[in-house]
């Protein structure tokens, strides 16, 4: 009898809790949606300006629905607010002031590093803006240097690199250049966090200046700069129309597939034996050829071992070739290896239309994504190649018919099949994540890791 009485009490209290939760949810749903003001959105953008993984905007913004017919208007509004949030950003002024006479400036970047940068243009600005080439110098790590800019080798390489870009290279069309100096010779790697943040912000600032075409940004480099361009291109390919490492090649561990959708050209001397560069370049040549044969439109590439050349090669071939290609910002297929770039838990926050903000990788873990998009259907496959990755990730939804259901298949199972209503919150969130006028995404589907 007492047992039955306890069960009745348990059921009664569970019912009360469920009713309370239901009422709370109902109250939230019935609460009138108060549209976010322009100033609120601008304040949010300013609050996350230095965050590599920005915090999400307020919940209320996600409840602010948008009719499909109004998506374009709202995207333009949100982008304009992003621009207003960066009014007064000195880096925007730096790019806006570019001309044929180079401008040298110094940027404060994370970890109290300072990056010296030279900016200049060649030719008359095209209607959609200049192609921007970020060109990285060689040299590298000099742990015994007495200060951050005290390595004579890095200083000489910076000057040589600038001279090549400013005087020697013949691009065949108007271009803009960003030529940075290594911020700290005692660390000496272009792909460490301060530089990653600096390059992403540089691209954002260049686009905000109005002088640069966001779909024509290229990353190139020589020797240590070649390694930097290779690794950064693997890590953040969605920002570049093309990547061109020169006199640099290293081991492949599944990363070549990250170059789907990004034009890729590598030039290495066939006698550049130090650190296995020529051998690794040969492996890249075979790997990219195999990928191109299977998917010729997705893996546009050239990998050349220059005959009779050692570490010094002809550097003039890469940039004119890269300039033929334009960025894909919402490709039909993404293949991407999600991994720790530098052994310091450095994972990407997102790529193309994938958001990784809520993934939870164990140290040293890596995960392979294969995402295909066809109309309103998305097919997602993930495969852990090392360790364990938990949490969730999201698909930012665009280039679909919002009047019809969206279908998402994940690892062979249909996990979502429903209509999605565009909303302000996702537009604000995706703009904060990417800072890209082409990626103001109107909706998303969140997927829990399997």
JSON list of C-alpha atoms in Angstrom, two decimals, residues 80-205:
[
{"chain": "A", "resi": 80, "resn": "UNK", "atom": "CA", "xyz": [25.68, 47.37, -42.99]},
{"chain": "A", "resi": 81, "resn": "UNK", "atom": "CA", "xyz": [25.49, 47.12, -39.18]},
{"chain": "A", "resi": 82, "resn": "UNK", "atom": "CA", "xyz": [28.69, 45.04, -39.18]},
{"chain": "A", "resi": 83, "resn": "UNK", "atom": "CA", "xyz": [30.33, 47.82, -41.16]},
{"chain": "A", "resi": 84, "resn": "UNK", "atom": "CA", "xyz": [29.05, 50.46, -38.75]},
{"chain": "A", "resi": 85, "resn": "UNK", "atom": "CA", "xyz": [30.36, 48.45, -35.79]},
{"chain": "A", "resi": 86, "resn": "UNK", "atom": "CA", "xyz": [33.85, 48.76, -37.27]},
{"chain": "A", "resi": 87, "resn": "UNK", "atom": "CA", "xyz": [33.72, 52.49, -37.95]},
{"chain": "A", "resi": 88, "resn": "UNK", "atom": "CA", "xyz": [37.00, 53.89, -36.73]},
{"chain": "A", "resi": 89, "resn": "UNK", "atom": "CA", "xyz": [38.89, 50.58, -36.97]},
{"chain": "A", "resi": 90, "resn": "UNK", "atom": "CA", "xyz": [42.38, 51.72, -37.93]},
{"chain": "A", "resi": 91, "resn": "UNK", "atom": "CA", "xyz": [43.04, 48.67, -40.10]},
{"chain": "A", "resi": 92, "resn": "UNK", "atom": "CA", "xyz": [40.13, 49.65, -42.34]},
{"chain": "A", "resi": 93, "resn": "UNK", "atom": "CA", "xyz": [41.76, 53.06, -42.77]},
{"chain": "A", "resi": 94, "resn": "UNK", "atom": "CA", "xyz": [45.09, 51.36, -43.49]},
{"chain": "A", "resi": 95, "resn": "UNK", "atom": "CA", "xyz": [43.59, 49.46, -46.41]},
{"chain": "A", "resi": 96, "resn": "UNK", "atom": "CA", "xyz": [41.43, 52.37, -47.56]},
{"chain": "A", "resi": 97, "resn": "UNK", "atom": "CA", "xyz": [44.57, 54.49, -47.84]},
{"chain": "A", "resi": 98, "resn": "UNK", "atom": "CA", "xyz": [46.49, 52.06, -50.08]},
{"chain": "A", "resi": 99, "resn": "UNK", "atom": "CA", "xyz": [48.12, 53.39, -53.24]},
{"chain": "A", "resi": 100, "resn": "UNK", "atom": "CA", "xyz": [51.10, 52.73, -55.47]},
{"chain": "A", "resi": 101, "resn": "UNK", "atom": "CA", "xyz": [53.46, 54.28, -52.92]},
{"chain": "A", "resi": 102, "resn": "UNK", "atom": "CA", "xyz": [53.60, 51.68, -50.20]},
{"chain": "A", "resi": 103, "resn": "UNK", "atom": "CA", "xyz": [52.35, 52.40, -46.72]},
{"chain": "A", "resi": 104, "resn": "UNK", "atom": "CA", "xyz": [54.06, 50.83, -43.70]},
{"chain": "A", "resi": 105, "resn": "UNK", "atom": "CA", "xyz": [52.13, 50.40, -40.49]},
{"chain": "A", "resi": 106, "resn": "UNK", "atom": "CA", "xyz": [52.38, 48.34, -37.29]},
{"chain": "A", "resi": 107, "resn": "UNK", "atom": "CA", "xyz": [49.42, 46.35, -35.95]},
{"chain": "A", "resi": 108, "resn": "UNK", "atom": "CA", "xyz": [48.93, 45.23, -32.38]},
{"chain": "A", "resi": 109, "resn": "UNK", "atom": "CA", "xyz": [47.95, 41.54, -32.54]},
{"chain": "A", "resi": 110, "resn": "UNK", "atom": "CA", "xyz": [47.19, 38.88, -29.88]},
{"chain": "A", "resi": 111, "resn": "UNK", "atom": "CA", "xyz": [49.73, 37.76, -27.26]},
{"chain": "A", "resi": 112, "resn": "UNK", "atom": "CA", "xyz": [51.21, 41.28, -27.23]},
{"chain": "A", "resi": 113, "resn": "UNK", "atom": "CA", "xyz": [52.89, 40.77, -30.59]},
{"chain": "A", "resi": 114, "resn": "UNK", "atom": "CA", "xyz": [53.32, 43.55, -33.14]},
{"chain": "A", "resi": 115, "resn": "UNK", "atom": "CA", "xyz": [53.15, 42.94, -36.88]},
{"chain": "A", "resi": 116, "resn": "UNK", "atom": "CA", "xyz": [54.83, 45.32, -39.29]},
{"chain": "A", "resi": 117, "resn": "UNK", "atom": "CA", "xyz": [52.87, 45.46, -42.56]},
{"chain": "A", "resi": 118, "resn": "UNK", "atom": "CA", "xyz": [53.44, 47.10, -45.94]},
{"chain": "A", "resi": 119, "resn": "UNK", "atom": "CA", "xyz": [50.40, 47.76, -48.11]},
{"chain": "A", "resi": 120, "resn": "UNK", "atom": "CA", "xyz": [50.31, 48.97, -51.70]},
{"chain": "A", "resi": 121, "resn": "UNK", "atom": "CA", "xyz": [48.40, 48.71, -54.97]},
{"chain": "A", "resi": 122, "resn": "UNK", "atom": "CA", "xyz": [49.30, 48.29, -58.62]},
{"chain": "A", "resi": 123, "resn": "UNK", "atom": "CA", "xyz": [47.06, 49.67, -61.34]},
{"chain": "A", "resi": 124, "resn": "UNK", "atom": "CA", "xyz": [43.56, 51.15, -61.27]},
{"chain": "A", "resi": 125, "resn": "UNK", "atom": "CA", "xyz": [40.97, 49.69, -58.89]},
{"chain": "A", "resi": 126, "resn": "UNK", "atom": "CA", "xyz": [38.61, 47.27, -60.69]},
{"chain": "A", "resi": 127, "resn": "UNK", "atom": "CA", "xyz": [34.85, 47.82, -60.33]},
{"chain": "A", "resi": 128, "resn": "UNK", "atom": "CA", "xyz": [34.48, 45.06, -57.70]},
{"chain": "A", "resi": 129, "resn": "UNK", "atom": "CA", "xyz": [37.71, 45.91, -55.92]},
{"chain": "A", "resi": 130, "resn": "UNK", "atom": "CA", "xyz": [41.34, 44.84, -56.11]},
{"chain": "A", "resi": 131, "resn": "UNK", "atom": "CA", "xyz": [42.44, 41.24, -55.78]},
{"chain": "A", "resi": 132, "resn": "UNK", "atom": "CA", "xyz": [44.43, 41.11, -52.53]},
{"chain": "A", "resi": 133, "resn": "UNK", "atom": "CA", "xyz": [47.64, 39.06, -52.27]},
{"chain": "A", "resi": 134, "resn": "UNK", "atom": "CA", "xyz": [48.99, 38.32, -48.79]},
{"chain": "A", "resi": 135, "resn": "UNK", "atom": "CA", "xyz": [52.64, 37.44, -49.39]},
{"chain": "A", "resi": 136, "resn": "UNK", "atom": "CA", "xyz": [54.71, 35.86, -46.57]},
{"chain": "A", "resi": 137, "resn": "UNK", "atom": "CA", "xyz": [58.51, 35.97, -46.34]},
{"chain": "A", "resi": 138, "resn": "UNK", "atom": "CA", "xyz": [61.00, 33.23, -45.52]},
{"chain": "A", "resi": 139, "resn": "UNK", "atom": "CA", "xyz": [63.45, 32.93, -42.64]},
{"chain": "A", "resi": 140, "resn": "UNK", "atom": "CA", "xyz": [61.73, 31.45, -39.62]},
{"chain": "A", "resi": 141, "resn": "UNK", "atom": "CA", "xyz": [62.45, 30.72, -35.96]},
{"chain": "A", "resi": 142, "resn": "UNK", "atom": "CA", "xyz": [65.49, 32.30, -34.26]},
{"chain": "A", "resi": 143, "resn": "UNK", "atom": "CA", "xyz": [65.05, 31.56, -30.56]},
{"chain": "A", "resi": 144, "resn": "UNK", "atom": "CA", "xyz": [68.25, 33.38, -29.57]},
{"chain": "A", "resi": 145, "resn": "UNK", "atom": "CA", "xyz": [67.28, 36.67, -31.22]},
{"chain": "A", "resi": 146, "resn": "UNK", "atom": "CA", "xyz": [67.52, 39.45, -28.60]},
{"chain": "A", "resi": 147, "resn": "UNK", "atom": "CA", "xyz": [64.11, 40.88, -29.56]},
{"chain": "A", "resi": 148, "resn": "UNK", "atom": "CA", "xyz": [61.02, 40.27, -31.69]},
{"chain": "A", "resi": 149, "resn": "UNK", "atom": "CA", "xyz": [62.43, 42.03, -34.78]},
{"chain": "A", "resi": 150, "resn": "UNK", "atom": "CA", "xyz": [66.13, 41.39, -34.19]},
{"chain": "A", "resi": 151, "resn": "UNK", "atom": "CA", "xyz": [66.85, 38.52, -36.61]},
{"chain": "A", "resi": 152, "resn": "UNK", "atom": "CA", "xyz": [68.88, 39.88, -39.52]},
{"chain": "A", "resi": 153, "resn": "UNK", "atom": "CA", "xyz": [67.79, 36.92, -41.64]},
{"chain": "A", "resi": 154, "resn": "UNK", "atom": "CA", "xyz": [64.09, 37.63, -41.15]},
{"chain": "A", "resi": 155, "resn": "UNK", "atom": "CA", "xyz": [64.67, 41.33, -41.78]},
{"chain": "A", "resi": 156, "resn": "UNK", "atom": "CA", "xyz": [66.53, 40.58, -45.02]},
{"chain": "A", "resi": 157, "resn": "UNK", "atom": "CA", "xyz": [63.87, 38.07, -46.13]},
{"chain": "A", "resi": 158, "resn": "UNK", "atom": "CA", "xyz": [61.14, 40.63, -45.45]},
{"chain": "A", "resi": 159, "resn": "UNK", "atom": "CA", "xyz": [62.91, 43.21, -47.62]},
{"chain": "A", "resi": 160, "resn": "UNK", "atom": "CA", "xyz": [63.53, 40.68, -50.40]},
{"chain": "A", "resi": 161, "resn": "UNK", "atom": "CA", "xyz": [59.89, 39.59, -50.30]},
{"chain": "A", "resi": 162, "resn": "UNK", "atom": "CA", "xyz": [58.69, 43.17, -50.46]},
{"chain": "A", "resi": 163, "resn": "UNK", "atom": "CA", "xyz": [60.98, 43.92, -53.41]},
{"chain": "A", "resi": 164, "resn": "UNK", "atom": "CA", "xyz": [59.67, 40.88, -55.29]},
{"chain": "A", "resi": 165, "resn": "UNK", "atom": "CA", "xyz": [56.07, 41.93, -54.77]},
{"chain": "A", "resi": 166, "resn": "UNK", "atom": "CA", "xyz": [56.60, 45.65, -55.31]},
{"chain": "A", "resi": 167, "resn": "UNK", "atom": "CA", "xyz": [59.05, 45.64, -58.20]},
{"chain": "A", "resi": 168, "resn": "UNK", "atom": "CA", "xyz": [59.61, 42.18, -59.74]},
{"chain": "A", "resi": 169, "resn": "UNK", "atom": "CA", "xyz": [56.28, 40.36, -59.97]},
{"chain": "A", "resi": 170, "resn": "UNK", "atom": "CA", "xyz": [54.26, 41.05, -63.13]},
{"chain": "A", "resi": 171, "resn": "UNK", "atom": "CA", "xyz": [50.65, 40.11, -62.35]},
{"chain": "A", "resi": 172, "resn": "UNK", "atom": "CA", "xyz": [49.07, 41.19, -65.63]},
{"chain": "A", "resi": 173, "resn": "UNK", "atom": "CA", "xyz": [46.20, 43.02, -63.89]},
{"chain": "A", "resi": 174, "resn": "UNK", "atom": "CA", "xyz": [45.57, 45.50, -61.07]},
{"chain": "A", "resi": 175, "resn": "UNK", "atom": "CA", "xyz": [46.26, 44.04, -57.61]},
{"chain": "A", "resi": 176, "resn": "UNK", "atom": "CA", "xyz": [46.75, 45.01, -53.98]},
{"chain": "A", "resi": 177, "resn": "UNK", "atom": "CA", "xyz": [49.44, 43.55, -51.72]},
{"chain": "A", "resi": 178, "resn": "UNK", "atom": "CA", "xyz": [49.84, 42.98, -48.02]},
{"chain": "A", "resi": 179, "resn": "UNK", "atom": "CA", "xyz": [53.44, 42.10, -47.16]},
{"chain": "A", "resi": 180, "resn": "UNK", "atom": "CA", "xyz": [53.90, 41.47, -43.41]},
{"chain": "A", "resi": 181, "resn": "UNK", "atom": "CA", "xyz": [57.08, 41.03, -41.38]},
{"chain": "A", "resi": 182, "resn": "UNK", "atom": "CA", "xyz": [57.31, 38.13, -38.92]},
{"chain": "A", "resi": 183, "resn": "UNK", "atom": "CA", "xyz": [55.96, 39.61, -35.64]},
{"chain": "A", "resi": 184, "resn": "UNK", "atom": "CA", "xyz": [58.32, 37.72, -33.33]},
{"chain": "A", "resi": 185, "resn": "UNK", "atom": "CA", "xyz": [61.51, 36.13, -34.64]},
{"chain": "A", "resi": 186, "resn": "UNK", "atom": "CA", "xyz": [61.77, 34.07, -31.45]},
{"chain": "A", "resi": 187, "resn": "UNK", "atom": "CA", "xyz": [58.55, 32.21, -32.38]},
{"chain": "A", "resi": 188, "resn": "UNK", "atom": "CA", "xyz": [59.01, 32.38, -36.14]},
{"chain": "A", "resi": 189, "resn": "UNK", "atom": "CA", "xyz": [55.88, 30.63, -37.46]},
{"chain": "A", "resi": 190, "resn": "UNK", "atom": "CA", "xyz": [53.20, 32.23, -39.60]},
{"chain": "A", "resi": 191, "resn": "UNK", "atom": "CA", "xyz": [50.43, 29.83, -38.57]},
{"chain": "A", "resi": 192, "resn": "UNK", "atom": "CA", "xyz": [50.51, 30.47, -34.79]},
{"chain": "A", "resi": 193, "resn": "UNK", "atom": "CA", "xyz": [47.41, 32.06, -33.25]},
{"chain": "A", "resi": 194, "resn": "UNK", "atom": "CA", "xyz": [48.43, 35.76, -33.30]},
{"chain": "A", "resi": 195, "resn": "UNK", "atom": "CA", "xyz": [49.12, 35.58, -37.02]},
{"chain": "A", "resi": 196, "resn": "UNK", "atom": "CA", "xyz": [45.96, 33.59, -37.78]},
{"chain": "A", "resi": 197, "resn": "UNK", "atom": "CA", "xyz": [43.85, 36.21, -36.04]},
{"chain": "A", "resi": 198, "resn": "UNK", "atom": "CA", "xyz": [45.78, 39.02, -37.75]},
{"chain": "A", "resi": 199, "resn": "UNK", "atom": "CA", "xyz": [45.27, 37.59, -41.24]},
{"chain": "A", "resi": 200, "resn": "UNK", "atom": "CA", "xyz": [41.56, 36.94, -40.71]},
{"chain": "A", "resi": 201, "resn": "UNK", "atom": "CA", "xyz": [41.10, 40.47, -39.39]},
{"chain": "A", "resi": 202, "resn": "UNK", "atom": "CA", "xyz": [43.20, 41.86, -42.24]},
{"chain": "A", "resi": 203, "resn": "UNK", "atom": "CA", "xyz": [40.90, 40.24, -44.81]},
{"chain": "A", "resi": 204, "resn": "UNK", "atom": "CA", "xyz": [37.84, 41.56, -42.97]},
{"chain": "A", "resi": 205, "resn": "UNK", "atom": "CA", "xyz": [39.31, 45.07, -42.79]}
]
